Short mmCIF file of C-alpha atoms and ligand atoms in Angstrom, two decimals:
data_model
loop_
_atom_site.label_atom_id
_atom_site.label_comp_id
_atom_site.label_asym_id
_atom_site.label_seq_id
_atom_site.Cartn_x
_atom_site.Cartn_y
_atom_site.Cartn_z
CA MET A 1 159.28 105.51 114.55
CA TYR A 2 157.39 103.67 117.21
CA PHE A 3 157.37 100.59 115.02
CA ILE A 4 161.18 100.82 114.35
CA PHE A 5 161.96 101.41 118.03
CA GLY A 6 159.66 98.60 119.02
CA ARG A 7 161.18 96.16 116.56
CA THR A 8 164.78 97.24 117.54
CA ALA A 9 163.96 96.94 121.25
CA PHE A 10 162.44 93.49 120.63
CA CYS A 11 165.59 92.46 118.73
CA LEU A 12 167.92 93.81 121.45
CA ALA A 13 165.84 92.08 124.15
CA ALA A 14 166.03 88.79 122.22
CA MET A 15 169.75 89.31 121.81
CA ALA A 16 170.21 90.03 125.53
CA VAL A 17 168.10 87.06 126.59
CA GLY A 18 170.00 84.86 124.07
CA ALA A 19 173.36 86.14 125.38
CA LEU A 20 172.33 85.48 129.02
CA LEU A 21 171.06 81.98 128.24
CA GLY A 22 174.18 81.29 126.10
CA SER A 23 176.49 82.43 128.94
CA LEU A 24 174.64 80.25 131.45
CA ALA A 25 174.83 77.31 129.02
CA GLY A 26 178.60 77.99 128.70
CA LEU A 27 178.95 77.33 132.46
CA TRP A 28 177.66 73.77 131.95
CA LEU A 29 178.91 72.98 128.51
CA PRO A 30 182.73 73.11 128.35
CA TRP A 31 182.75 73.42 124.46
CA LEU A 32 180.73 76.61 124.72
CA GLN A 33 182.95 78.30 127.28
CA GLY A 34 183.83 81.79 126.12
CA TRP A 35 181.39 81.64 123.14
CA GLY A 36 178.11 81.00 124.94
CA GLY A 37 177.14 84.69 125.15
CA TRP A 38 177.87 85.34 121.46
CA VAL A 39 176.12 82.23 120.22
CA GLY A 40 173.07 82.93 122.45
CA ALA A 41 172.88 86.57 121.29
CA THR A 42 173.10 85.53 117.61
CA LEU A 43 170.41 82.86 118.07
CA GLY A 44 168.19 85.41 119.92
CA VAL A 45 168.48 87.91 117.04
CA LEU A 46 167.82 85.16 114.48
CA LEU A 47 164.71 83.93 116.32
CA ALA A 48 163.42 87.50 116.71
CA GLY A 49 163.95 88.07 112.96
CA VAL A 50 162.15 84.83 112.00
CA ARG A 51 159.23 85.70 114.30
CA ASP A 52 158.96 89.21 112.81
CA GLY A 53 159.20 87.78 109.31
CA LEU A 54 156.33 85.34 110.05
CA ARG A 55 154.11 88.10 111.46
CA GLY A 56 154.87 90.38 108.51
CA HIS A 57 153.98 87.45 106.20
CA GLN A 58 150.66 86.91 108.01
CA VAL A 59 149.74 90.61 107.73
CA LEU A 60 150.63 90.55 104.03
CA GLU A 61 148.54 87.41 103.46
CA TRP A 62 145.54 89.05 105.14
CA LEU A 63 145.95 92.19 103.00
CA ARG A 64 146.25 90.04 99.88
CA SER A 65 143.02 88.23 100.74
CA GLY A 66 141.17 91.52 100.08
CA ASN A 67 139.09 91.21 103.28
CA SER A 68 138.65 94.40 105.20
CA THR A 69 138.05 92.48 108.45
CA GLY A 70 139.81 89.54 110.11
CA ALA A 71 143.17 91.27 110.69
CA PRO A 72 145.56 89.16 112.89
CA ARG A 73 145.24 90.14 116.58
CA TRP A 74 148.56 90.44 118.46
CA ARG A 75 149.61 92.48 121.47
CA SER A 76 152.55 93.94 119.65
CA ALA A 77 153.51 96.59 117.11
CA TRP A 78 152.51 94.10 114.35
CA GLY A 79 149.13 93.71 116.00
CA GLU A 80 148.65 97.46 116.17
CA LEU A 81 149.79 97.86 112.56
CA ALA A 82 147.25 95.22 111.41
CA TYR A 83 144.51 96.79 113.57
CA ARG A 84 145.14 100.27 112.20
CA ILE A 85 145.15 99.02 108.61
CA GLU A 86 141.90 97.16 109.32
CA ARG A 87 140.30 100.31 110.74
CA ALA A 88 141.40 102.40 107.75
CA LEU A 89 140.01 99.77 105.36
CA LEU A 90 136.69 99.65 107.21
CA GLN A 91 136.41 103.44 107.13
CA ARG A 92 137.17 103.43 103.42
CA ASP A 93 134.51 100.73 102.85
CA LYS A 94 131.96 102.73 104.85
CA ALA A 95 132.69 105.92 102.91
CA LEU A 96 132.47 103.96 99.65
CA ALA A 97 129.15 102.38 100.66
CA ALA A 98 127.76 105.81 101.63
CA GLU A 99 128.94 107.23 98.33
CA GLN A 100 127.38 104.33 96.43
CA GLN A 101 124.12 104.77 98.33
CA ARG A 102 124.14 108.49 97.49
CA LEU A 103 124.71 107.66 93.83
CA ALA A 104 121.94 105.03 93.91
CA ASP A 105 119.53 107.53 95.54
CA PHE A 106 120.47 110.16 93.01
CA LEU A 107 119.95 107.78 90.09
CA SER A 108 116.61 106.58 91.47
CA ALA A 109 115.53 110.23 91.81
CA ILE A 110 116.38 110.78 88.13
CA GLU A 111 114.72 107.46 87.34
CA ALA A 112 111.53 108.70 89.00
CA SER A 113 111.55 111.85 86.87
CA PRO A 114 108.65 112.08 84.40
CA ASN A 115 111.17 113.41 81.87
CA GLY A 116 113.78 111.49 79.94
CA VAL A 117 117.42 111.92 81.04
CA LEU A 118 120.23 110.68 78.81
CA LEU A 119 123.97 111.10 79.48
CA LEU A 120 126.43 111.08 76.59
CA ASP A 121 130.22 111.02 76.67
CA GLY A 122 132.51 113.03 74.39
CA LYS A 123 131.99 110.54 71.54
CA GLU A 124 128.18 110.76 71.75
CA GLN A 125 128.11 107.31 73.35
CA ILE A 126 125.36 106.63 75.88
CA THR A 127 126.75 106.35 79.40
CA TRP A 128 123.44 106.25 81.24
CA CYS A 129 119.73 106.83 80.61
CA ASN A 130 116.59 106.54 82.66
CA SER A 131 113.69 104.34 81.58
CA VAL A 132 111.65 107.34 80.33
CA ALA A 133 114.48 108.36 77.97
CA ALA A 134 114.78 104.73 76.85
CA GLU A 135 111.06 104.74 76.07
CA HIS A 136 111.22 108.13 74.32
CA PHE A 137 114.12 107.21 72.05
CA GLY A 138 113.29 103.51 71.70
CA LEU A 139 116.50 102.38 73.47
CA ASP A 140 117.30 99.13 75.26
CA ARG A 141 118.99 100.08 78.54
CA GLN A 142 121.03 96.88 78.70
CA ARG A 143 122.05 96.57 75.09
CA ASP A 144 122.51 100.19 74.05
CA ILE A 145 124.71 101.56 76.85
CA GLY A 146 128.08 102.41 75.25
CA GLN A 147 126.51 102.77 71.76
CA ARG A 148 126.66 106.00 69.79
CA ILE A 149 123.27 107.67 70.13
CA THR A 150 123.36 108.84 66.51
CA ASN A 151 123.56 105.21 65.35
CA LEU A 152 120.35 104.47 67.26
CA VAL A 153 118.35 107.69 66.85
CA ARG A 154 118.79 108.75 63.26
CA LEU A 155 116.21 111.52 63.21
CA PRO A 156 118.00 114.37 61.30
CA ALA A 157 116.60 117.08 63.60
CA PHE A 158 117.95 115.21 66.65
CA VAL A 159 121.40 114.69 65.08
CA GLU A 160 121.48 118.39 64.19
CA LEU A 161 120.53 119.26 67.75
CA LEU A 162 123.46 117.26 69.15
CA GLN A 163 125.82 119.14 66.91
CA MET A 164 124.71 122.55 68.14
CA ALA A 165 127.18 124.28 70.46
CA THR A 166 124.47 125.83 72.66
CA GLN A 167 120.75 125.45 72.82
CA ASP A 168 118.54 127.82 74.82
CA GLU A 169 115.04 126.58 74.04
CA PRO A 170 113.82 122.96 73.89
CA VAL A 171 113.19 121.75 70.36
CA THR A 172 110.06 119.81 69.44
CA LEU A 173 110.70 116.61 67.50
CA ALA A 174 108.07 114.38 65.96
CA TYR A 175 109.53 110.98 66.76
CA HIS A 176 107.72 108.63 64.42
CA PRO A 177 108.97 105.16 65.37
CA VAL A 178 107.02 105.42 68.62
CA GLU A 179 104.44 108.04 67.55
CA LEU A 180 105.67 110.66 69.97
CA THR A 181 106.23 114.35 69.91
CA LEU A 182 109.18 115.14 72.15
CA SER A 183 110.52 118.39 73.48
CA VAL A 184 114.29 117.89 73.64
CA LEU A 185 116.98 120.01 75.33
CA VAL A 186 120.71 119.26 75.05
CA ARG A 187 123.09 120.71 77.67
CA HIS A 188 126.89 120.52 77.60
CA TYR A 189 128.78 119.87 80.83
CA GLY A 190 132.16 118.59 82.04
CA GLN A 191 134.66 117.90 79.30
CA GLY A 192 132.66 117.33 76.15
CA LEU A 193 129.87 115.51 78.02
CA ARG A 194 126.23 116.07 77.18
CA LEU A 195 122.95 115.83 79.03
CA VAL A 196 119.87 115.21 76.88
CA LEU A 197 116.51 116.01 78.50
CA SER A 198 113.33 114.88 76.79
CA GLN A 199 109.67 115.49 77.56
CA ASP A 200 106.65 113.86 75.96
CA VAL A 201 104.51 116.74 74.69
CA THR A 202 102.24 114.65 72.44
CA GLU A 203 99.18 115.08 74.66
CA ARG A 204 99.86 118.74 75.38
CA LEU A 205 100.16 119.58 71.68
CA ARG A 206 97.06 117.53 70.90
CA ALA A 207 95.13 119.35 73.64
CA GLU A 208 96.38 122.72 72.36
CA ALA A 209 95.34 121.82 68.80
CA MET A 210 91.93 120.72 70.09
CA ARG A 211 91.54 123.97 72.02
CA ARG A 212 92.48 126.00 68.94
CA ASP A 213 90.01 124.01 66.80
CA PHE A 214 87.36 124.44 69.45
CA VAL A 215 87.78 128.23 69.61
CA ALA A 216 87.78 128.41 65.80
CA ASN A 217 84.64 126.26 65.64
CA VAL A 218 82.80 128.26 68.30
CA SER A 219 83.71 131.53 66.54
CA HIS A 220 82.51 130.13 63.23
CA GLU A 221 79.26 128.80 64.72
CA ILE A 222 78.48 132.17 66.32
CA ARG A 223 79.60 134.27 63.37
CA THR A 224 77.25 132.58 60.91
CA PRO A 225 73.94 133.47 62.64
CA LEU A 226 75.36 136.87 63.60
CA THR A 227 76.11 137.62 59.94
CA VAL A 228 72.59 136.57 58.98
CA LEU A 229 71.11 138.73 61.76
CA THR A 230 73.21 141.74 60.74
CA GLY A 231 71.99 141.32 57.17
CA PHE A 232 68.37 141.29 58.32
CA VAL A 233 68.85 144.30 60.57
CA GLU A 234 70.35 146.23 57.64
CA THR A 235 67.50 145.14 55.37
CA MET A 236 64.91 146.24 57.89
CA SER A 237 66.52 149.59 58.48
CA SER A 238 67.16 150.42 54.84
CA LEU A 239 64.13 148.96 53.06
CA PRO A 240 60.48 149.75 53.65
CA LEU A 241 58.94 146.29 54.21
CA ASP A 242 55.29 145.43 54.13
CA ASP A 243 53.79 143.51 57.04
CA ALA A 244 54.18 140.07 55.45
CA ALA A 245 57.85 140.63 54.58
CA ARG A 246 58.54 142.12 58.01
CA SER A 247 57.03 139.16 59.82
CA ARG A 248 58.96 136.72 57.59
CA VAL A 249 62.23 138.53 58.34
CA LEU A 250 61.42 138.66 62.05
CA GLY A 251 60.70 134.92 61.97
CA LEU A 252 64.09 134.23 60.39
CA MET A 253 65.80 136.51 62.89
CA THR A 254 64.15 134.65 65.75
CA GLN A 255 65.37 131.37 64.25
CA GLN A 256 68.97 132.63 64.16
CA THR A 257 68.73 134.00 67.69
CA ARG A 258 67.44 130.64 68.92
CA ARG A 259 70.33 128.94 67.18
CA MET A 260 72.80 131.15 69.03
CA GLN A 261 70.92 130.58 72.28
CA SER A 262 71.09 126.80 71.91
CA LEU A 263 74.77 127.00 71.05
CA VAL A 264 75.56 129.09 74.12
CA ALA A 265 73.40 126.81 76.28
CA ASP A 266 75.24 123.70 75.01
CA LEU A 267 78.62 125.38 75.50
CA LEU A 268 77.70 126.26 79.06
CA THR A 269 76.51 122.68 79.69
CA LEU A 270 79.82 121.33 78.36
CA ALA A 271 81.84 123.79 80.45
CA GLN A 272 79.85 122.79 83.51
CA LEU A 273 80.35 119.08 82.83
CA GLU A 274 84.09 119.58 82.46
CA GLY A 275 84.50 121.87 85.41
CA SER A 276 82.40 120.21 88.09
CA PRO A 277 83.13 117.10 90.18
CA ARG A 278 81.54 113.80 89.10
CA PRO A 279 78.01 113.38 90.42
CA THR A 280 78.01 111.22 93.52
CA ALA A 281 76.44 107.78 93.35
CA ASP A 282 74.28 108.35 96.41
CA ARG A 283 71.63 110.57 94.80
CA TRP A 284 68.86 108.50 93.31
CA VAL A 285 66.75 109.66 90.40
CA SER A 286 63.46 108.16 89.29
CA LEU A 287 63.78 106.57 85.85
CA ALA A 288 60.05 107.03 85.24
CA ASP A 289 60.38 110.80 85.80
CA LEU A 290 63.35 110.93 83.44
CA LEU A 291 61.53 108.99 80.73
CA ALA A 292 58.38 111.10 81.09
CA GLN A 293 60.43 114.23 80.49
CA VAL A 294 62.28 112.65 77.53
CA GLU A 295 58.93 111.64 76.01
CA ALA A 296 57.48 115.14 76.41
CA GLU A 297 60.47 116.73 74.67
CA ALA A 298 60.59 114.17 71.84
CA ARG A 299 56.85 114.44 71.17
CA GLY A 300 57.07 118.25 71.25
CA LEU A 301 59.81 118.19 68.63
CA SER A 302 58.19 115.53 66.44
CA ARG A 303 54.76 117.20 66.43
CA GLU A 304 53.21 113.85 65.53
CA ARG A 305 55.32 113.46 62.41
CA HIS A 306 56.77 110.18 63.73
CA ALA A 307 55.52 107.05 65.44
CA LEU A 308 57.06 107.32 68.90
CA HIS A 309 57.10 104.37 71.34
CA PHE A 310 58.07 104.70 74.99
CA PRO A 311 58.12 102.13 77.81
CA ALA A 312 54.94 101.87 79.82
CA LEU A 313 55.43 103.72 83.09
CA ASP A 314 54.58 100.71 85.28
CA GLU A 315 57.53 98.81 83.70
CA VAL A 316 60.08 101.32 84.98
CA GLU A 317 58.23 102.77 87.93
CA GLN A 318 60.35 101.11 90.59
CA ILE A 319 63.73 101.76 89.02
CA LEU A 320 66.11 104.36 90.38
CA LEU A 321 69.30 105.56 88.72
CA ALA A 322 72.20 106.98 90.71
CA GLY A 323 73.52 110.33 89.50
CA SER A 324 72.58 113.82 88.51
CA GLN A 325 68.97 114.34 87.43
CA GLY A 326 69.89 117.28 85.16
CA GLU A 327 72.77 115.50 83.43
CA LEU A 328 70.88 112.24 82.88
CA GLN A 329 67.92 114.18 81.58
CA SER A 330 70.09 116.10 79.15
CA ALA A 331 71.85 112.97 77.80
CA MET A 332 68.64 110.93 77.33
CA THR A 333 66.76 113.84 75.77
CA ASN A 334 69.65 114.51 73.38
CA LEU A 335 69.51 110.93 72.07
CA ALA A 336 65.73 110.95 71.71
CA THR A 337 65.56 114.37 70.00
CA ASN A 338 68.44 113.39 67.68
CA ALA A 339 66.37 110.35 66.64
CA VAL A 340 63.47 112.69 65.84
CA ARG A 341 65.71 115.14 63.97
CA TYR A 342 67.44 112.50 61.86
CA THR A 343 64.35 110.43 61.06
CA PRO A 344 62.21 111.57 58.14
CA GLU A 345 58.50 112.12 58.64
CA GLY A 346 56.55 108.89 59.08
CA GLY A 347 59.51 107.05 60.60
CA ARG A 348 59.42 105.05 63.82
CA ILE A 349 61.32 105.77 67.03
CA ASP A 350 61.53 103.39 69.97
CA VAL A 351 62.80 104.39 73.37
CA VAL A 352 63.45 101.22 75.38
CA TRP A 353 64.58 100.45 78.91
CA GLN A 354 65.98 97.03 79.71
CA THR A 355 67.51 95.60 82.88
CA ARG A 356 69.98 92.90 81.87
CA SER A 357 70.40 89.67 83.80
CA GLY A 358 73.80 90.85 85.08
CA GLY A 359 72.11 93.88 86.61
CA GLU A 360 73.17 96.44 83.98
CA GLY A 361 70.54 98.94 82.90
CA VAL A 362 70.19 99.85 79.24
CA PHE A 363 68.56 103.02 77.91
CA GLU A 364 68.16 102.57 74.17
CA VAL A 365 66.87 104.83 71.39
CA ARG A 366 66.16 103.15 68.03
CA ASP A 367 65.15 105.01 64.94
CA THR A 368 64.41 104.23 61.30
CA GLY A 369 66.11 107.40 60.15
CA VAL A 370 68.92 108.36 57.79
CA GLY A 371 71.56 106.27 59.58
CA ILE A 372 75.28 106.97 59.70
CA GLU A 373 78.13 105.59 57.59
CA ARG A 374 80.54 103.34 59.47
CA GLN A 375 83.58 105.64 59.15
CA HIS A 376 81.82 108.46 61.02
CA LEU A 377 80.87 106.41 64.09
CA PRO A 378 84.15 106.80 66.07
CA ARG A 379 84.09 110.60 65.62
CA LEU A 380 80.43 111.30 66.39
CA THR A 381 81.07 112.37 69.98
CA GLU A 382 83.72 114.94 69.00
CA ARG A 383 82.65 118.52 69.49
CA PHE A 384 81.08 120.04 66.36
CA TYR A 385 81.46 116.80 64.40
CA ARG A 386 78.55 116.51 62.02
CA VAL A 387 77.89 113.95 59.34
CA ASP A 388 75.50 116.21 57.51
CA GLY A 389 76.08 119.83 58.54
CA SER A 390 73.11 121.34 56.75
CA ARG A 391 70.61 118.83 58.15
CA SER A 392 72.03 119.37 61.64
CA ARG A 393 71.66 123.16 61.40
CA GLU A 394 68.24 122.99 59.72
CA THR A 395 66.92 121.00 62.65
CA GLY A 396 68.47 123.31 65.24
CA GLY A 397 71.55 121.18 65.98
CA THR A 398 74.66 122.64 67.55
CA GLY A 399 77.03 119.73 66.87
CA LEU A 400 77.60 119.43 70.62
CA GLY A 401 74.76 117.07 71.61
CA LEU A 402 76.66 113.79 71.46
CA SER A 403 79.76 115.21 73.15
CA ILE A 404 77.50 116.26 76.03
CA VAL A 405 76.07 112.72 76.05
CA LYS A 406 79.58 111.23 76.10
CA HIS A 407 80.61 113.39 79.07
CA VAL A 408 77.49 112.57 81.04
CA VAL A 409 77.90 108.86 80.29
CA GLN A 410 81.52 108.88 81.47
CA ARG A 411 80.65 110.83 84.61
CA HIS A 412 78.08 108.15 85.47
CA SER A 413 80.53 105.26 84.89
CA ALA A 414 78.30 104.14 82.02
CA ARG A 415 79.16 103.49 78.37
CA LEU A 416 77.73 104.71 75.09
CA GLU A 417 77.18 102.23 72.25
CA ILE A 418 76.23 103.26 68.73
CA GLU A 419 75.07 101.03 65.90
CA SER A 420 73.90 102.40 62.62
CA GLU A 421 73.25 101.54 59.03
CA PRO A 422 72.87 104.24 56.37
CA GLY A 423 69.30 104.41 55.11
CA ARG A 424 67.98 101.97 57.75
CA GLY A 425 68.42 103.76 61.03
CA SER A 426 70.47 103.95 64.21
CA VAL A 427 70.60 102.62 67.74
CA PHE A 428 72.10 104.73 70.52
CA ARG A 429 72.49 102.93 73.82
CA ILE A 430 73.61 104.05 77.29
CA VAL A 431 74.61 101.06 79.42
CA PHE A 432 74.58 101.82 83.15
CA PRO A 433 76.55 99.58 85.53
CA ALA A 434 74.54 97.50 88.01
CA ALA A 435 75.89 99.58 90.90
CA ARG A 436 74.04 102.63 89.53
CA LEU A 437 70.66 100.89 89.58
CA ARG A 438 68.21 100.20 92.37
CA ARG A 439 64.61 99.06 92.68
CA THR A 440 62.20 100.60 95.10
CA THR A 441 58.52 101.37 95.53
CA ARG A 442 57.11 104.51 93.97
CA GLY A 443 56.33 105.98 97.43
CA ALA A 444 59.93 105.54 98.55
CA VAL A 445 61.16 107.29 95.38
CA ALA A 446 59.16 110.35 96.19
CA ARG A 447 60.61 110.47 99.67
CA GLU A 448 64.22 109.94 98.62
CA VAL A 449 64.55 112.16 95.58
P1 ADP B 501 73.91 117.80 66.12
O1 ADP B 501 73.51 118.95 66.92
O2 ADP B 501 74.55 118.18 64.82
O3 ADP B 501 72.83 116.80 65.98
P2 ADP B 501 75.20 115.81 67.74
O4 ADP B 501 76.45 115.87 68.50
O5 ADP B 501 73.95 115.54 68.49
O6 ADP B 501 75.12 117.15 66.92
O7 ADP B 501 75.35 114.68 66.64
C1 ADP B 501 76.50 114.66 65.86
C2 ADP B 501 76.19 114.13 64.47
O8 ADP B 501 75.81 112.77 64.57
C3 ADP B 501 75.00 114.80 63.85
O9 ADP B 501 75.38 115.95 63.14
C4 ADP B 501 74.45 113.73 62.94
O10 ADP B 501 75.11 113.78 61.70
C5 ADP B 501 74.81 112.44 63.62
N1 ADP B 501 73.67 111.85 64.35
C6 ADP B 501 73.37 111.97 65.66
N2 ADP B 501 72.29 111.24 65.99
C7 ADP B 501 71.88 110.66 64.84
C8 ADP B 501 70.80 109.79 64.49
N3 ADP B 501 69.92 109.36 65.40
N4 ADP B 501 70.69 109.39 63.22
C9 ADP B 501 71.58 109.80 62.28
N5 ADP B 501 72.60 110.62 62.53
C10 ADP B 501 72.77 111.05 63.80
#
């Protein structure tokens, strides 16, 4: 209304001014006498119309340009109209930008999700997916948007899943192209739209399988000596045994008990290694003390059946290793006693310490024993993995020694190297990083440790 009144008033004013000027002109110009007012009024209206037309054209041009700013500035109804349109456009732009930002934040939150998120339209075409989903299903986020998911992921179980009307529990799919096991959940929303959620459960399932195997192995390892013990107990209680037979049976029972004791001790060591924080690198242990203990244990086990060689104490006297005395002792002793257990009588075993030029420290156990076939080497540090089960058990092995060594080695930022040749012997090496080694005088060691 205001605009119409304003424009009408402007037109009337132009007409009045035109009529006044025309009448005045009629006083001077004889050919205008009587018509001056009419001519002036008509010209005034025409001029007002042309001016309005020009302003309207300018506003239209600005709107056509698509710019939200830069509206023409006039002190008139046209000016106000342009200003109000400009303000409305700016508000719309601001709301749009805020909306876009919200959408971008929302998408980046989904992007940051550790799970895969895939959106499908009514025709099973991909409308959006985060990078985890792209990785899970082997999709290319640029190329595959708009493609039918069933053309790209042809796994029958997945296709079947998409066809289901409702799904309450996630389904586990072994997705072979990328060696994954995925837990997938499909949810329907909107009008025929679908949300596909995927989670990589490969590691979890592997860990669960390992745990199941571990429990089965432990039960088996404990059941065997228990069965033997039960048998002996029954024999002793039902049969009258003479002294020689009784002492033989008691000896065998002791052997089985010891086997269970070592197994429980190794299990506890493993549990402790897995459940405690890594040993700090600021506790220093004397290498000479460690080696002396290793030597005592190896010689005790060998009972002079092997030729054992250890470094002379003065060679290693000044060396300190950073870490846990108990753990290092257990790892080194395990390697040395394994060498004794897997080397036939008369064989040679060398325990060597070497400080490399780069500063790394190497603890090495070499034997001339039975050796290990190449294909077993990568699995040796798995719990209960044995190359020769009967030999391991005969010599009091639990199958856990090398997995304890592996844990200790990792906890000390060191690495375990194994070289072996069947029939010729093996080399087990723990390589400590330079940062874990220090030299000092023997007196200082005593004070620090
Ligand atoms: P175990 O208690 O059975 O010795 P370990 O974890 O210490 O268990 O070793 C795993 C397997 O590795 C052993 O069963 C054995 O077959 C093999 N092994 C370990 N050390 C040696 C070695 N020095 N020589 C030959 N085989 C070895």
